[in-house]
PDB file of C-alpha atoms and ligand atoms in Angstrom:
ATOM      1  CA  UNK A   1     122.466  64.269 154.623  1.00  0.00           C
ATOM      2  CA  UNK A   2     122.115  60.642 155.664  1.00  0.00           C
ATOM      3  CA  UNK A   3     120.629  58.423 152.953  1.00  0.00           C
ATOM      4  CA  UNK A   4     116.977  57.561 153.368  1.00  0.00           C
ATOM      5  CA  UNK A   5     116.417  54.135 154.849  1.00  0.00           C
ATOM      6  CA  UNK A   6     114.217  51.558 153.182  1.00  0.00           C
ATOM      7  CA  UNK A   7     110.924  51.736 155.055  1.00  0.00           C
ATOM      8  CA  UNK A   8     110.645  48.086 155.981  1.00  0.00           C
ATOM      9  CA  UNK A   9     114.263  47.163 155.513  1.00  0.00           C
ATOM     10  CA  UNK A  10     114.903  46.614 159.201  1.00  0.00           C
ATOM     11  CA  UNK A  11     111.582  45.656 160.679  1.00  0.00           C
ATOM     12  CA  UNK A  12     109.821  42.328 161.099  1.00  0.00           C
ATOM     13  CA  UNK A  13     108.037  41.429 157.884  1.00  0.00           C
ATOM     14  CA  UNK A  14     104.804  39.587 157.312  1.00  0.00           C
ATOM     15  CA  UNK A  15     104.964  36.434 155.250  1.00  0.00           C
ATOM     16  CA  UNK A  16     101.754  35.970 153.312  1.00  0.00           C
ATOM     17  CA  UNK A  17     102.285  32.276 152.583  1.00  0.00           C
ATOM     18  CA  UNK A  18     102.675  31.624 156.297  1.00  0.00           C
ATOM     19  CA  UNK A  19      99.904  33.930 157.533  1.00  0.00           C
ATOM     20  CA  UNK A  20      97.353  33.234 154.842  1.00  0.00           C
ATOM     21  CA  UNK A  21      98.134  30.066 152.877  1.00  0.00           C
ATOM     22  CA  UNK A  22      94.763  30.154 151.122  1.00  0.00           C
ATOM     23  CA  UNK A  23      95.172  33.644 149.652  1.00  0.00           C
ATOM     24  CA  UNK A  24      95.560  34.014 145.864  1.00  0.00           C
ATOM     25  CA  UNK A  25      99.073  35.372 146.410  1.00  0.00           C
ATOM     26  CA  UNK A  26     100.129  32.245 148.301  1.00  0.00           C
ATOM     27  CA  UNK A  27      98.630  30.230 145.464  1.00  0.00           C
ATOM     28  CA  UNK A  28     100.911  32.150 143.083  1.00  0.00           C
ATOM     29  CA  UNK A  29     103.940  31.136 145.151  1.00  0.00           C
ATOM     30  CA  UNK A  30     102.810  27.513 144.983  1.00  0.00           C
ATOM     31  CA  UNK A  31     102.559  27.878 141.198  1.00  0.00           C
ATOM     32  CA  UNK A  32     106.156  29.125 141.104  1.00  0.00           C
ATOM     33  CA  UNK A  33     107.143  26.134 143.289  1.00  0.00           C
ATOM     34  CA  UNK A  34     105.476  23.776 140.807  1.00  0.00           C
ATOM     35  CA  UNK A  35     107.135  25.466 137.850  1.00  0.00           C
ATOM     36  CA  UNK A  36     110.530  25.105 139.524  1.00  0.00           C
ATOM     37  CA  UNK A  37     109.923  21.413 140.143  1.00  0.00           C
ATOM     38  CA  UNK A  38     109.132  20.891 136.468  1.00  0.00           C
ATOM     39  CA  UNK A  39     111.866  23.222 135.189  1.00  0.00           C
ATOM     40  CA  UNK A  40     114.264  20.421 134.489  1.00  0.00           C
ATOM     41  CA  UNK A  41     113.730  16.746 133.827  1.00  0.00           C
ATOM     42  CA  UNK A  42     117.400  15.809 133.964  1.00  0.00           C
ATOM     43  CA  UNK A  43     118.519  17.716 137.002  1.00  0.00           C
ATOM     44  CA  UNK A  44     116.849  18.043 140.381  1.00  0.00           C
ATOM     45  CA  UNK A  45     116.360  21.670 141.447  1.00  0.00           C
ATOM     46  CA  UNK A  46     117.850  21.521 144.939  1.00  0.00           C
ATOM     47  CA  UNK A  47     119.997  24.644 145.183  1.00  0.00           C
ATOM     48  CA  UNK A  48     118.302  27.779 143.905  1.00  0.00           C
ATOM     49  CA  UNK A  49     118.975  31.480 144.085  1.00  0.00           C
ATOM     50  CA  UNK A  50     116.976  34.609 143.396  1.00  0.00           C
ATOM     51  CA  UNK A  51     118.401  37.831 142.100  1.00  0.00           C
ATOM     52  CA  UNK A  52     117.330  40.943 140.183  1.00  0.00           C
ATOM     53  CA  UNK A  53     118.886  43.713 138.155  1.00  0.00           C
ATOM     54  CA  UNK A  54     118.362  46.500 140.661  1.00  0.00           C
ATOM     55  CA  UNK A  55     117.607  46.924 144.365  1.00  0.00           C
ATOM     56  CA  UNK A  56     114.200  46.622 145.999  1.00  0.00           C
ATOM     57  CA  UNK A  57     112.533  44.551 143.275  1.00  0.00           C
ATOM     58  CA  UNK A  58     111.277  41.923 145.726  1.00  0.00           C
ATOM     59  CA  UNK A  59     114.020  39.270 145.808  1.00  0.00           C
ATOM     60  CA  UNK A  60     113.902  38.661 149.542  1.00  0.00           C
ATOM     61  CA  UNK A  61     110.103  38.677 149.643  1.00  0.00           C
ATOM     62  CA  UNK A  62     109.828  36.148 146.818  1.00  0.00           C
ATOM     63  CA  UNK A  63     112.564  33.955 148.290  1.00  0.00           C
ATOM     64  CA  UNK A  64     111.112  33.898 151.813  1.00  0.00           C
ATOM     65  CA  UNK A  65     107.649  33.003 150.528  1.00  0.00           C
ATOM     66  CA  UNK A  66     109.067  30.312 148.272  1.00  0.00           C
ATOM     67  CA  UNK A  67     110.921  28.878 151.262  1.00  0.00           C
ATOM     68  CA  UNK A  68     107.634  28.720 153.188  1.00  0.00           C
ATOM     69  CA  UNK A  69     105.681  26.977 150.408  1.00  0.00           C
ATOM     70  CA  UNK A  70     108.456  24.409 149.863  1.00  0.00           C
ATOM     71  CA  UNK A  71     108.472  23.733 153.630  1.00  0.00           C
ATOM     72  CA  UNK A  72     104.668  23.451 153.640  1.00  0.00           C
ATOM     73  CA  UNK A  73     105.073  20.698 151.074  1.00  0.00           C
ATOM     74  CA  UNK A  74     107.029  18.721 153.697  1.00  0.00           C
ATOM     75  CA  UNK A  75     110.451  19.468 152.207  1.00  0.00           C
ATOM     76  CA  UNK A  76     113.325  20.223 154.572  1.00  0.00           C
ATOM     77  CA  UNK A  77     114.326  23.749 153.517  1.00  0.00           C
ATOM     78  CA  UNK A  78     117.313  25.961 154.277  1.00  0.00           C
ATOM     79  CA  UNK A  79     117.178  29.650 153.382  1.00  0.00           C
ATOM     80  CA  UNK A  80     120.653  31.201 153.262  1.00  0.00           C
ATOM     81  CA  UNK A  81     120.930  34.980 153.311  1.00  0.00           C
ATOM     82  CA  UNK A  82     123.828  35.454 150.898  1.00  0.00           C
ATOM     83  CA  UNK A  83     122.935  39.116 150.415  1.00  0.00           C
ATOM     84  CA  UNK A  84     125.874  40.355 152.423  1.00  0.00           C
ATOM     85  CA  UNK A  85     125.136  43.946 151.328  1.00  0.00           C
ATOM     86  CA  UNK A  86     121.589  44.353 152.562  1.00  0.00           C
ATOM     87  CA  UNK A  87     120.550  41.250 154.496  1.00  0.00           C
ATOM     88  CA  UNK A  88     116.929  40.902 155.656  1.00  0.00           C
ATOM     89  CA  UNK A  89     116.261  37.215 156.451  1.00  0.00           C
ATOM     90  CA  UNK A  90     116.890  37.751 160.179  1.00  0.00           C
ATOM     91  CA  UNK A  91     114.223  40.488 160.226  1.00  0.00           C
ATOM     92  CA  UNK A  92     111.766  38.413 158.256  1.00  0.00           C
ATOM     93  CA  UNK A  93     112.086  35.430 160.579  1.00  0.00           C
ATOM     94  CA  UNK A  94     112.686  37.341 163.829  1.00  0.00           C
ATOM     95  CA  UNK A  95     116.243  36.088 164.399  1.00  0.00           C
ATOM     96  CA  UNK A  96     119.432  37.726 165.625  1.00  0.00           C
ATOM     97  CA  UNK A  97     122.197  38.290 163.117  1.00  0.00           C
ATOM     98  CA  UNK A  98     125.176  37.954 165.454  1.00  0.00           C
ATOM     99  CA  UNK A  99     126.099  34.648 163.832  1.00  0.00           C
ATOM    100  CA  UNK A 100     125.393  33.537 160.294  1.00  0.00           C
ATOM    101  CA  UNK A 101     126.875  32.778 156.894  1.00  0.00           C
ATOM    102  CA  UNK A 102     129.927  34.998 157.419  1.00  0.00           C
ATOM    103  CA  UNK A 103     130.610  33.301 160.775  1.00  0.00           C
ATOM    104  CA  UNK A 104     130.820  29.927 159.033  1.00  0.00           C
ATOM    105  CA  UNK A 105     132.825  31.244 156.064  1.00  0.00           C
ATOM    106  CA  UNK A 106     135.413  32.776 158.389  1.00  0.00           C
ATOM    107  CA  UNK A 107     135.578  29.512 160.379  1.00  0.00           C
ATOM    108  CA  UNK A 108     134.256  31.022 163.569  1.00  0.00           C
ATOM    109  CA  UNK A 109     131.424  28.545 163.842  1.00  0.00           C
ATOM    110  CA  UNK A 110     130.022  25.415 162.235  1.00  0.00           C
ATOM    111  CA  UNK A 111     127.069  25.354 159.858  1.00  0.00           C
ATOM    112  CA  UNK A 112     124.948  23.217 162.198  1.00  0.00           C
ATOM    113  CA  UNK A 113     125.356  25.467 165.208  1.00  0.00           C
ATOM    114  CA  UNK A 114     124.756  28.658 163.205  1.00  0.00           C
ATOM    115  CA  UNK A 115     121.522  27.647 161.475  1.00  0.00           C
ATOM    116  CA  UNK A 116     118.295  28.702 163.234  1.00  0.00           C
ATOM    117  CA  UNK A 117     114.914  27.040 163.341  1.00  0.00           C
ATOM    118  CA  UNK A 118     111.923  29.221 162.456  1.00  0.00           C
ATOM    119  CA  UNK A 119     108.239  29.273 163.365  1.00  0.00           C
ATOM    120  CA  UNK A 120     107.632  27.432 160.097  1.00  0.00           C
ATOM    121  CA  UNK A 121     108.027  23.696 160.418  1.00  0.00           C
ATOM    122  CA  UNK A 122     110.789  22.259 158.158  1.00  0.00           C
ATOM    123  CA  UNK A 123     112.195  25.717 157.437  1.00  0.00           C
ATOM    124  CA  UNK A 124     115.632  26.648 158.771  1.00  0.00           C
ATOM    125  CA  UNK A 125     117.482  29.906 158.144  1.00  0.00           C
ATOM    126  CA  UNK A 126     121.135  30.847 157.986  1.00  0.00           C
ATOM    127  CA  UNK A 127     121.181  34.646 158.405  1.00  0.00           C
ATOM    128  CA  UNK A 128     123.963  36.661 156.788  1.00  0.00           C
ATOM    129  CA  UNK A 129     125.943  37.201 159.989  1.00  0.00           C
ATOM    130  CA  UNK A 130     127.999  40.385 160.482  1.00  0.00           C
ATOM    131  CA  UNK A 131     128.536  42.222 157.198  1.00  0.00           C
ATOM    132  CA  UNK A 132     132.160  41.814 156.044  1.00  0.00           C
ATOM    133  CA  UNK A 133     134.282  44.277 154.045  1.00  0.00           C
ATOM    134  CA  UNK A 134     134.859  41.724 151.256  1.00  0.00           C
ATOM    135  CA  UNK A 135     131.531  39.985 150.420  1.00  0.00           C
ATOM    136  CA  UNK A 136     132.369  38.872 146.853  1.00  0.00           C
ATOM    137  CA  UNK A 137     135.632  37.324 148.002  1.00  0.00           C
ATOM    138  CA  UNK A 138     133.918  35.379 150.787  1.00  0.00           C
ATOM    139  CA  UNK A 139     131.142  34.185 148.493  1.00  0.00           C
ATOM    140  CA  UNK A 140     133.626  32.914 145.903  1.00  0.00           C
ATOM    141  CA  UNK A 141     135.753  31.108 148.484  1.00  0.00           C
ATOM    142  CA  UNK A 142     136.288  27.356 148.751  1.00  0.00           C
ATOM    143  CA  UNK A 143     134.536  27.496 152.138  1.00  0.00           C
ATOM    144  CA  UNK A 144     131.371  28.718 150.403  1.00  0.00           C
ATOM    145  CA  UNK A 145     131.453  25.811 147.930  1.00  0.00           C
ATOM    146  CA  UNK A 146     131.901  23.373 150.813  1.00  0.00           C
ATOM    147  CA  UNK A 147     129.109  25.020 152.787  1.00  0.00           C
ATOM    148  CA  UNK A 148     126.698  24.706 149.851  1.00  0.00           C
ATOM    149  CA  UNK A 149     127.669  21.061 149.357  1.00  0.00           C
ATOM    150  CA  UNK A 150     127.012  20.282 153.031  1.00  0.00           C
ATOM    151  CA  UNK A 151     123.719  22.218 152.929  1.00  0.00           C
ATOM    152  CA  UNK A 152     122.577  20.134 149.963  1.00  0.00           C
ATOM    153  CA  UNK A 153     123.408  16.948 151.841  1.00  0.00           C
ATOM    154  CA  UNK A 154     121.333  18.009 154.856  1.00  0.00           C
ATOM    155  CA  UNK A 155     118.348  19.668 153.140  1.00  0.00           C
ATOM    156  CA  UNK A 156     115.978  18.863 150.285  1.00  0.00           C
ATOM    157  CA  UNK A 157     115.914  22.483 149.094  1.00  0.00           C
ATOM    158  CA  UNK A 158     118.489  25.235 149.653  1.00  0.00           C
ATOM    159  CA  UNK A 159     117.520  28.801 148.697  1.00  0.00           C
ATOM    160  CA  UNK A 160     119.972  31.686 148.407  1.00  0.00           C
ATOM    161  CA  UNK A 161     119.159  35.385 148.624  1.00  0.00           C
ATOM    162  CA  UNK A 162     121.644  37.588 146.734  1.00  0.00           C
ATOM    163  CA  UNK A 163     122.243  41.285 145.986  1.00  0.00           C
ATOM    164  CA  UNK A 164     121.265  42.890 142.650  1.00  0.00           C
ATOM    165  CA  UNK A 165     123.328  41.840 139.627  1.00  0.00           C
ATOM    166  CA  UNK A 166     123.985  45.307 138.238  1.00  0.00           C
ATOM    167  CA  UNK A 167     125.233  46.645 141.586  1.00  0.00           C
ATOM    168  CA  UNK A 168     127.852  44.070 142.589  1.00  0.00           C
ATOM    169  CA  UNK A 169     129.335  40.783 141.338  1.00  0.00           C
ATOM    170  CA  UNK A 170     128.142  38.590 144.224  1.00  0.00           C
ATOM    171  CA  UNK A 171     125.190  37.048 142.371  1.00  0.00           C
ATOM    172  CA  UNK A 172     127.352  36.244 139.333  1.00  0.00           C
ATOM    173  CA  UNK A 173     129.880  34.564 141.584  1.00  0.00           C
ATOM    174  CA  UNK A 174     127.202  32.274 143.063  1.00  0.00           C
ATOM    175  CA  UNK A 175     124.984  31.549 140.082  1.00  0.00           C
ATOM    176  CA  UNK A 176     126.998  28.753 138.472  1.00  0.00           C
ATOM    177  CA  UNK A 177     127.049  26.822 141.736  1.00  0.00           C
ATOM    178  CA  UNK A 178     123.264  26.801 141.797  1.00  0.00           C
ATOM    179  CA  UNK A 179     121.001  24.292 140.048  1.00  0.00           C
ATOM    180  CA  UNK A 180     118.792  27.175 139.016  1.00  0.00           C
ATOM    181  CA  UNK A 181     118.484  30.955 139.195  1.00  0.00           C
ATOM    182  CA  UNK A 182     115.272  32.958 139.333  1.00  0.00           C
ATOM    183  CA  UNK A 183     115.200  36.562 138.225  1.00  0.00           C
ATOM    184  CA  UNK A 184     112.766  38.842 140.043  1.00  0.00           C
ATOM    185  CA  UNK A 185     111.632  41.783 137.949  1.00  0.00           C
ATOM    186  CA  UNK A 186     109.585  44.569 139.434  1.00  0.00           C
ATOM    187  CA  UNK A 187     106.893  45.563 136.983  1.00  0.00           C
ATOM    188  CA  UNK A 188     107.101  49.223 136.058  1.00  0.00           C
ATOM    189  CA  UNK A 189     110.356  49.698 137.971  1.00  0.00           C
ATOM    190  CA  UNK A 190     112.976  47.667 136.122  1.00  0.00           C
ATOM    191  CA  UNK A 191     114.120  48.978 132.739  1.00  0.00           C
ATOM    192  CA  UNK A 192     113.932  46.501 129.864  1.00  0.00           C
ATOM    193  CA  UNK A 193     117.541  47.178 128.856  1.00  0.00           C
ATOM    194  CA  UNK A 194     118.743  46.583 132.394  1.00  0.00           C
ATOM    195  CA  UNK A 195     116.886  43.295 132.644  1.00  0.00           C
ATOM    196  CA  UNK A 196     118.416  42.199 129.319  1.00  0.00           C
ATOM    197  CA  UNK A 197     121.874  43.162 130.543  1.00  0.00           C
ATOM    198  CA  UNK A 198     121.277  41.245 133.763  1.00  0.00           C
ATOM    199  CA  UNK A 199     120.199  38.164 131.824  1.00  0.00           C
ATOM    200  CA  UNK A 200     123.353  38.369 129.671  1.00  0.00           C
ATOM    201  CA  UNK A 201     125.593  38.773 132.701  1.00  0.00           C
ATOM    202  CA  UNK A 202     124.020  35.784 134.422  1.00  0.00           C
ATOM    203  CA  UNK A 203     124.235  33.610 131.318  1.00  0.00           C
ATOM    204  CA  UNK A 204     127.869  34.532 130.778  1.00  0.00           C
ATOM    205  CA  UNK A 205     128.476  33.452 134.378  1.00  0.00           C
ATOM    206  CA  UNK A 206     127.083  29.989 133.456  1.00  0.00           C
ATOM    207  CA  UNK A 207     123.727  30.524 135.055  1.00  0.00           C
ATOM    208  CA  UNK A 208     120.895  28.068 134.618  1.00  0.00           C
ATOM    209  CA  UNK A 209     118.269  30.770 134.366  1.00  0.00           C
ATOM    210  CA  UNK A 210     114.930  29.138 135.153  1.00  0.00           C
ATOM    211  CA  UNK A 211     112.736  32.138 134.513  1.00  0.00           C
ATOM    212  CA  UNK A 212     111.436  35.461 135.669  1.00  0.00           C
ATOM    213  CA  UNK A 213     109.055  36.267 138.506  1.00  0.00           C
ATOM    214  CA  UNK A 214     107.213  39.441 137.658  1.00  0.00           C
ATOM    215  CA  UNK A 215     106.584  41.265 140.914  1.00  0.00           C
ATOM    216  CA  UNK A 216     104.265  44.176 141.678  1.00  0.00           C
ATOM    217  CA  UNK A 217     102.131  43.576 138.636  1.00  0.00           C
ATOM    218  CA  UNK A 218      98.702  45.145 138.808  1.00  0.00           C
ATOM    219  CA  UNK A 219      96.223  42.279 138.888  1.00  0.00           C
ATOM    220  CA  UNK A 220      92.707  41.898 137.651  1.00  0.00           C
ATOM    221  CA  UNK A 221      90.953  40.527 140.671  1.00  0.00           C
ATOM    222  CA  UNK A 222      88.247  38.529 138.921  1.00  0.00           C
ATOM    223  CA  UNK A 223      90.836  36.211 137.428  1.00  0.00           C
ATOM    224  CA  UNK A 224      92.677  35.635 140.688  1.00  0.00           C
ATOM    225  CA  UNK A 225      89.692  35.137 142.957  1.00  0.00           C
ATOM    226  CA  UNK A 226      88.772  32.135 140.884  1.00  0.00           C
ATOM    227  CA  UNK A 227      91.566  30.156 142.508  1.00  0.00           C
ATOM    228  CA  UNK A 228      91.188  31.398 146.089  1.00  0.00           C
ATOM    229  CA  UNK A 229      89.442  28.859 148.295  1.00  0.00           C
ATOM    230  CA  UNK A 230      88.794  31.258 151.175  1.00  0.00           C
TER     231      UNK A 230
HETATM  232  N1  ATP B   1     104.417  42.542 145.464  1.00  0.00           N
HETATM  233  C1  ATP B   1     104.645  43.373 146.493  1.00  0.00           C
HETATM  234  N2  ATP B   1     103.662  44.152 146.983  1.00  0.00           N
HETATM  235  C2  ATP B   1     103.880  45.011 147.979  1.00  0.00           C
HETATM  236  N3  ATP B   1     105.080  45.187 148.582  1.00  0.00           N
HETATM  237  C3  ATP B   1     106.101  44.450 148.139  1.00  0.00           C
HETATM  238  C4  ATP B   1     105.959  43.511 147.083  1.00  0.00           C
HETATM  239  N4  ATP B   1     107.148  42.923 146.860  1.00  0.00           N
HETATM  240  C5  ATP B   1     108.006  43.478 147.735  1.00  0.00           C
HETATM  241  N5  ATP B   1     107.390  44.393 148.511  1.00  0.00           N
HETATM  242  C6  ATP B   1     108.005  45.229 149.543  1.00  0.00           C
HETATM  243  O1  ATP B   1     108.992  46.011 148.880  1.00  0.00           O
HETATM  244  C7  ATP B   1     110.145  46.151 149.696  1.00  0.00           C
HETATM  245  C8  ATP B   1     111.359  45.602 148.960  1.00  0.00           C
HETATM  246  O2  ATP B   1     111.175  44.198 148.805  1.00  0.00           O
HETATM  247  P1  ATP B   1     112.374  43.177 149.077  1.00  0.00           P
HETATM  248  O3  ATP B   1     113.124  43.533 150.307  1.00  0.00           O
HETATM  249  O4  ATP B   1     111.813  41.801 148.963  1.00  0.00           O
HETATM  250  O5  ATP B   1     113.252  43.511 147.806  1.00  0.00           O
HETATM  251  P2  ATP B   1     114.757  43.109 147.530  1.00  0.00           P
HETATM  252  O6  ATP B   1     114.857  42.950 146.053  1.00  0.00           O
HETATM  253  O7  ATP B   1     115.129  41.947 148.368  1.00  0.00           O
HETATM  254  O8  ATP B   1     115.517  44.412 148.005  1.00  0.00           O
HETATM  255  P3  ATP B   1     117.111  44.587 148.226  1.00  0.00           P
HETATM  256  O9  ATP B   1     117.691  44.854 146.868  1.00  0.00           O
HETATM  257  O10 ATP B   1     117.204  45.733 149.165  1.00  0.00           O
HETATM  258  O11 ATP B   1     117.611  43.292 148.801  1.00  0.00           O
HETATM  259  C9  ATP B   1     109.839  45.423 150.997  1.00  0.00           C
HETATM  260  O12 ATP B   1     109.364  46.341 151.927  1.00  0.00           O
HETATM  261  C10 ATP B   1     108.738  44.439 150.615  1.00  0.00           C
HETATM  262  O13 ATP B   1     107.905  44.129 151.715  1.00  0.00           O
HETATM  263 MG1   MG B   2     116.719  41.716 149.681  1.00  0.00          MG
END
């Protein structure tokens, strides 16, 4: 029997921070943006990645919304879909995935001509491109390091989406090249032991772990409505 597909894995997604910037959820993303900016006094947080221990915890959702709120702040932002296992950025932003990160890494196109503009001002996206047979190898290549260096020269903020840490090594390969790593944990879904193991794996890969975003937490509305200026 064919495996069940993720319901919204391959459809256009709605981005709350773009559609409803005044909602309490968008406010939460702006709080995360502020926390990132203050995460380090010595080092500017320019190249960031999100990951999680398991699949479907909300990495891509958190990353895409963070990209929007950074762009809304007037920062020039590049979102790179480095999840070469289950890429979604092209769906989220309504782009084709014929060319992308893997096109640049295999020298079939330049970074500038492969990046796409989005409907969000200041926000550009590099989709994954065709899925290769050897993702970890490509992501740990010299080309990837050069690509990230060039991206940092051209953009104020570069955000990387990655696959889950406990499934494959891709995130561990990338984490030490990033200024900071954010761990997305799905409340009630992720096991404590697995999150601990993920943290240890990231730290042993020289990760600058900035913190955890707890996703899918049940909220008490009274508290949150206080901040909404609808
Ligand atoms: N807080 C939330 N409330 C409701 N739905 C959510 C929330 N966070 C994520 N989702 C939905 O859950 C699904 C999985 O989220 P997402 O694709 O962001 O996870 P992921 O960690 O990137 O998954 P993968 O491991 O497949 O890359 C998506 O359909 C997304 O729209
Ligand atoms: Mg994802």
